[in-house]
Coordinates of N, CA and C in Angstrom, one line a residue:
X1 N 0.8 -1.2 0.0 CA 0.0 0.0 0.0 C 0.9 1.2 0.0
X2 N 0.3 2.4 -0.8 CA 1.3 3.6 -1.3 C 1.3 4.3 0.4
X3 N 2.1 4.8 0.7 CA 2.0 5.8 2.1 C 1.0 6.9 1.3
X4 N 0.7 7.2 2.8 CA -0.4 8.9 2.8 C 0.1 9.0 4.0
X5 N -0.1 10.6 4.3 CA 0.4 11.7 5.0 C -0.2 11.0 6.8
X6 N -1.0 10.3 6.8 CA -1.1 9.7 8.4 C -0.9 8.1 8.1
X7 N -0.4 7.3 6.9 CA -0.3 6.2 7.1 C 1.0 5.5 6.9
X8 N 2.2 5.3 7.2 CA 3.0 4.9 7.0 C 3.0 3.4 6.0
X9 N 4.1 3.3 5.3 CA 4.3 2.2 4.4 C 5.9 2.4 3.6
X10 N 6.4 1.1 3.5 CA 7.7 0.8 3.3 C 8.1 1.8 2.0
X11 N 9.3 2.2 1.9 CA 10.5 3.8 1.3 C 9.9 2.6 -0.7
X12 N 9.9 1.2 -0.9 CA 10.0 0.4 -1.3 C 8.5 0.7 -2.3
X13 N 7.9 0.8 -1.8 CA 6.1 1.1 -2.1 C 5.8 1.9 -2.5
X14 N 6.6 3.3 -2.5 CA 6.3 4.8 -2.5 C 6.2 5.2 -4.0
X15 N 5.4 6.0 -4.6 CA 5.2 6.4 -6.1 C 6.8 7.6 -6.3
X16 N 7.5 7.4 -7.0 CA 8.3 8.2 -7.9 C 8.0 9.3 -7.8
X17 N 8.9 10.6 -7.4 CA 8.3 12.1 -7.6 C 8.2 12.2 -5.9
X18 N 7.5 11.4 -5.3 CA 6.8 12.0 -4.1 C 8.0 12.4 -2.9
X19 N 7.9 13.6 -2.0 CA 8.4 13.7 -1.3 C 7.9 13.2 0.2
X20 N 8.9 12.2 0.9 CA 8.6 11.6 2.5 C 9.6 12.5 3.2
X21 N 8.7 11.8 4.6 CA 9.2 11.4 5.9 C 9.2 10.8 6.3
X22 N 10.9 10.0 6.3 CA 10.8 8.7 7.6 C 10.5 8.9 9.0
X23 N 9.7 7.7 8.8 CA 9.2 7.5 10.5 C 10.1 6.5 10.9
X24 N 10.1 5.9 10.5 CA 10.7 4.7 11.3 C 11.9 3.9 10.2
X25 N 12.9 3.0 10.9 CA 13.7 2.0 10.5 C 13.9 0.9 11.0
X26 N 13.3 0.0 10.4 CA 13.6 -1.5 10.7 C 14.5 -2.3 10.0
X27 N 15.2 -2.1 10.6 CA 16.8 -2.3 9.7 C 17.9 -3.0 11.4
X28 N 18.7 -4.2 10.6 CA 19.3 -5.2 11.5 C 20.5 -3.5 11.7
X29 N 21.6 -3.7 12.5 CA 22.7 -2.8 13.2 C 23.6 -3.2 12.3
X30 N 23.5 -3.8 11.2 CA 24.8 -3.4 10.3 C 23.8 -2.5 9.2
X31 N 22.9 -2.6 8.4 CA 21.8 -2.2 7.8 C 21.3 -0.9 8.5
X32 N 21.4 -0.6 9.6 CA 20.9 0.6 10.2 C 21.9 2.0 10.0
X33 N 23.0 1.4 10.6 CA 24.6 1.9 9.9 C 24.6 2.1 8.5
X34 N 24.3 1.8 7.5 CA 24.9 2.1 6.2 C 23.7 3.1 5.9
X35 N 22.6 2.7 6.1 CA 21.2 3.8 6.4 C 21.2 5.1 6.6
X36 N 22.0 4.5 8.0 CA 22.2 6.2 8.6 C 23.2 7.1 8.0
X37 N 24.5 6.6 7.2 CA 25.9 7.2 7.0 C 25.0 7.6 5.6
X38 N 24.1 6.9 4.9 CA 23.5 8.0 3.6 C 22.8 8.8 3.5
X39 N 21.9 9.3 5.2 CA 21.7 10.1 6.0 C 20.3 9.9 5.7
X40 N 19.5 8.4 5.5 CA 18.7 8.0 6.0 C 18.6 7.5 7.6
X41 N 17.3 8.6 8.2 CA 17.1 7.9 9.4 C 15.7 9.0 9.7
X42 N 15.2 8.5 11.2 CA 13.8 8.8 11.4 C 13.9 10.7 11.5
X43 N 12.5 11.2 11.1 CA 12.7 12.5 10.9 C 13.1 13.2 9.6
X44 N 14.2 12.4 8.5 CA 14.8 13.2 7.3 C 14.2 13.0 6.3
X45 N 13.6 14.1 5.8 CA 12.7 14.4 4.7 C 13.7 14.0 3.3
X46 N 12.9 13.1 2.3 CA 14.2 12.3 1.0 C 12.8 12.8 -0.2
X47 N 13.2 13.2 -1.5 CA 12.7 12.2 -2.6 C 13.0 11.0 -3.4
X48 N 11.8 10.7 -3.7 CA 12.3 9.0 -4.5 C 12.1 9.5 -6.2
X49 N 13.5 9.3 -6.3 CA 13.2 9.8 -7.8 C 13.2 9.1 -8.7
X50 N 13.4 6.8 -8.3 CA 13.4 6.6 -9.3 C 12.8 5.4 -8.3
X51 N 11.9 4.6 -9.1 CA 11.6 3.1 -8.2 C 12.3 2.1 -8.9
X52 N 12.4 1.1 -8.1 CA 13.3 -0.3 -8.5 C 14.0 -1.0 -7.8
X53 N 15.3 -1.3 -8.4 CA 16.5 -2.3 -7.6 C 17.4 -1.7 -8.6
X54 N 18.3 -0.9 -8.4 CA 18.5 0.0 -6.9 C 16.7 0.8 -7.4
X55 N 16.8 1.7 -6.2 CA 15.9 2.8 -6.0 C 16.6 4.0 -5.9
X56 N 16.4 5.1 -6.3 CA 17.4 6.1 -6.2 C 16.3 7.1 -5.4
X57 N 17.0 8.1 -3.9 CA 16.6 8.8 -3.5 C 17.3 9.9 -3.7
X58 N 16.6 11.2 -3.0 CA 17.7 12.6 -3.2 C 17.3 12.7 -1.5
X59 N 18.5 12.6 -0.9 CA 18.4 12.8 0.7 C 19.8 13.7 1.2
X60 N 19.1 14.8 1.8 CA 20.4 16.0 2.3 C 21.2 16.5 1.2
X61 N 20.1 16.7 -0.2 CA 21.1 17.4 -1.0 C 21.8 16.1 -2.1
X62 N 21.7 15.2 -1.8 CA 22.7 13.9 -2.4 C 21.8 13.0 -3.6
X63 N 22.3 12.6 -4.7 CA 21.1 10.9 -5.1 C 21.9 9.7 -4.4
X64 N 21.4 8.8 -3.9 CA 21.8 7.7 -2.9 C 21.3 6.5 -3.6
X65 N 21.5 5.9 -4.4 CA 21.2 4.6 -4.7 C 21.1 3.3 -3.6
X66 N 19.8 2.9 -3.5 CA 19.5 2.2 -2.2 C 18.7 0.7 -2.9
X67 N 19.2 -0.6 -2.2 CA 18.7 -1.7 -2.8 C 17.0 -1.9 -2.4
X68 N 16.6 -2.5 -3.0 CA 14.9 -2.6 -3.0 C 14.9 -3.3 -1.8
X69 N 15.6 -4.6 -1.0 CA 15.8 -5.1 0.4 C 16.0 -4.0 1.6
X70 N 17.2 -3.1 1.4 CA 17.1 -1.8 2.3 C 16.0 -1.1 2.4
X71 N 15.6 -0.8 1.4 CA 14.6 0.2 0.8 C 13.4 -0.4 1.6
X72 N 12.7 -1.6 2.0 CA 11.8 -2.6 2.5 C 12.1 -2.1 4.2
X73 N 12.6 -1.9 4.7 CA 13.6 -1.2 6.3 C 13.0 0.3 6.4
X74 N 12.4 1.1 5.6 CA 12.4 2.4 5.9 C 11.2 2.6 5.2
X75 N 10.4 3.2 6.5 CA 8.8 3.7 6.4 C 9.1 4.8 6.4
X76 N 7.8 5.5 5.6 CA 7.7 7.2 5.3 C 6.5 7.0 5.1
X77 N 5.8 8.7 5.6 CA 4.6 9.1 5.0 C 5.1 10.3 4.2
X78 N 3.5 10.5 3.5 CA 3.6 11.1 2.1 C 3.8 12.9 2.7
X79 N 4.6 13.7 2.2 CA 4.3 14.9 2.8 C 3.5 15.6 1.1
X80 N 4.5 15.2 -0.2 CA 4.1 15.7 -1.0 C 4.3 14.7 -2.1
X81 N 2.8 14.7 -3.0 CA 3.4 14.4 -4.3 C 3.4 15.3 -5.9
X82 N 4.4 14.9 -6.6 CA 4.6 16.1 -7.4 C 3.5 16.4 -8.3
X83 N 3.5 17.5 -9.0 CA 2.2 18.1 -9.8 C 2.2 17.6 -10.8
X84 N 0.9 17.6 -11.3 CA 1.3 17.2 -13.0 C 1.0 17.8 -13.7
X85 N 1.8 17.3 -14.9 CA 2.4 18.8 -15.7 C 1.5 19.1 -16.8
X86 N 1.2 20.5 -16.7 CA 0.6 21.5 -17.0 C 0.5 21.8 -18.8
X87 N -0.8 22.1 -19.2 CA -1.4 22.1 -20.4 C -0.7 23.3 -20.9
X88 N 0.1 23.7 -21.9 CA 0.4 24.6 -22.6 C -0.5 25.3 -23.7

């Protein structure tokens, strides 16, 4: 199920474009570590700019290529999804 803004669901599930926030990390302490050093962790606002294996995020300014297993570890809700594009 896609996150919304009060429902949390896996970084893994999330539509392309949309801007989160992680709530939570369920991630083993080697997994939590490499998480955190890409400056995934609870509270940091990321976009998902691409879905897959990898998954690519933009977190703190950075793209972070993250595996679709990791990616399964990190809940977010929806703050924003992007607009669509406009009729000329």
């Amino acid at each position: 199920m896609p996150p919304t803004s009060t429902q949390p669901a896996r970084l893994s599930e999330a539509p392309a474009g949309g801007v989160f926030r992680v709530v939570r990390v369920d991630a083993e302490s080697q997994d939590a570590d490499r998480l955190k050093a890409m400056g995934v962790c609870r509270g940091r606002r990321l976009s998902l700019i691409q879905n897959g294996d990898p998954l690519i995020v933009c977190v703190v300014g950075s793209r972070v290529g993250m595996s679709s297993r990791l990616a399964d570890t990190v809940y977010v809700e929806l703050e924003c999804l992007p607009s669509p594009p406009s009729e000329a």
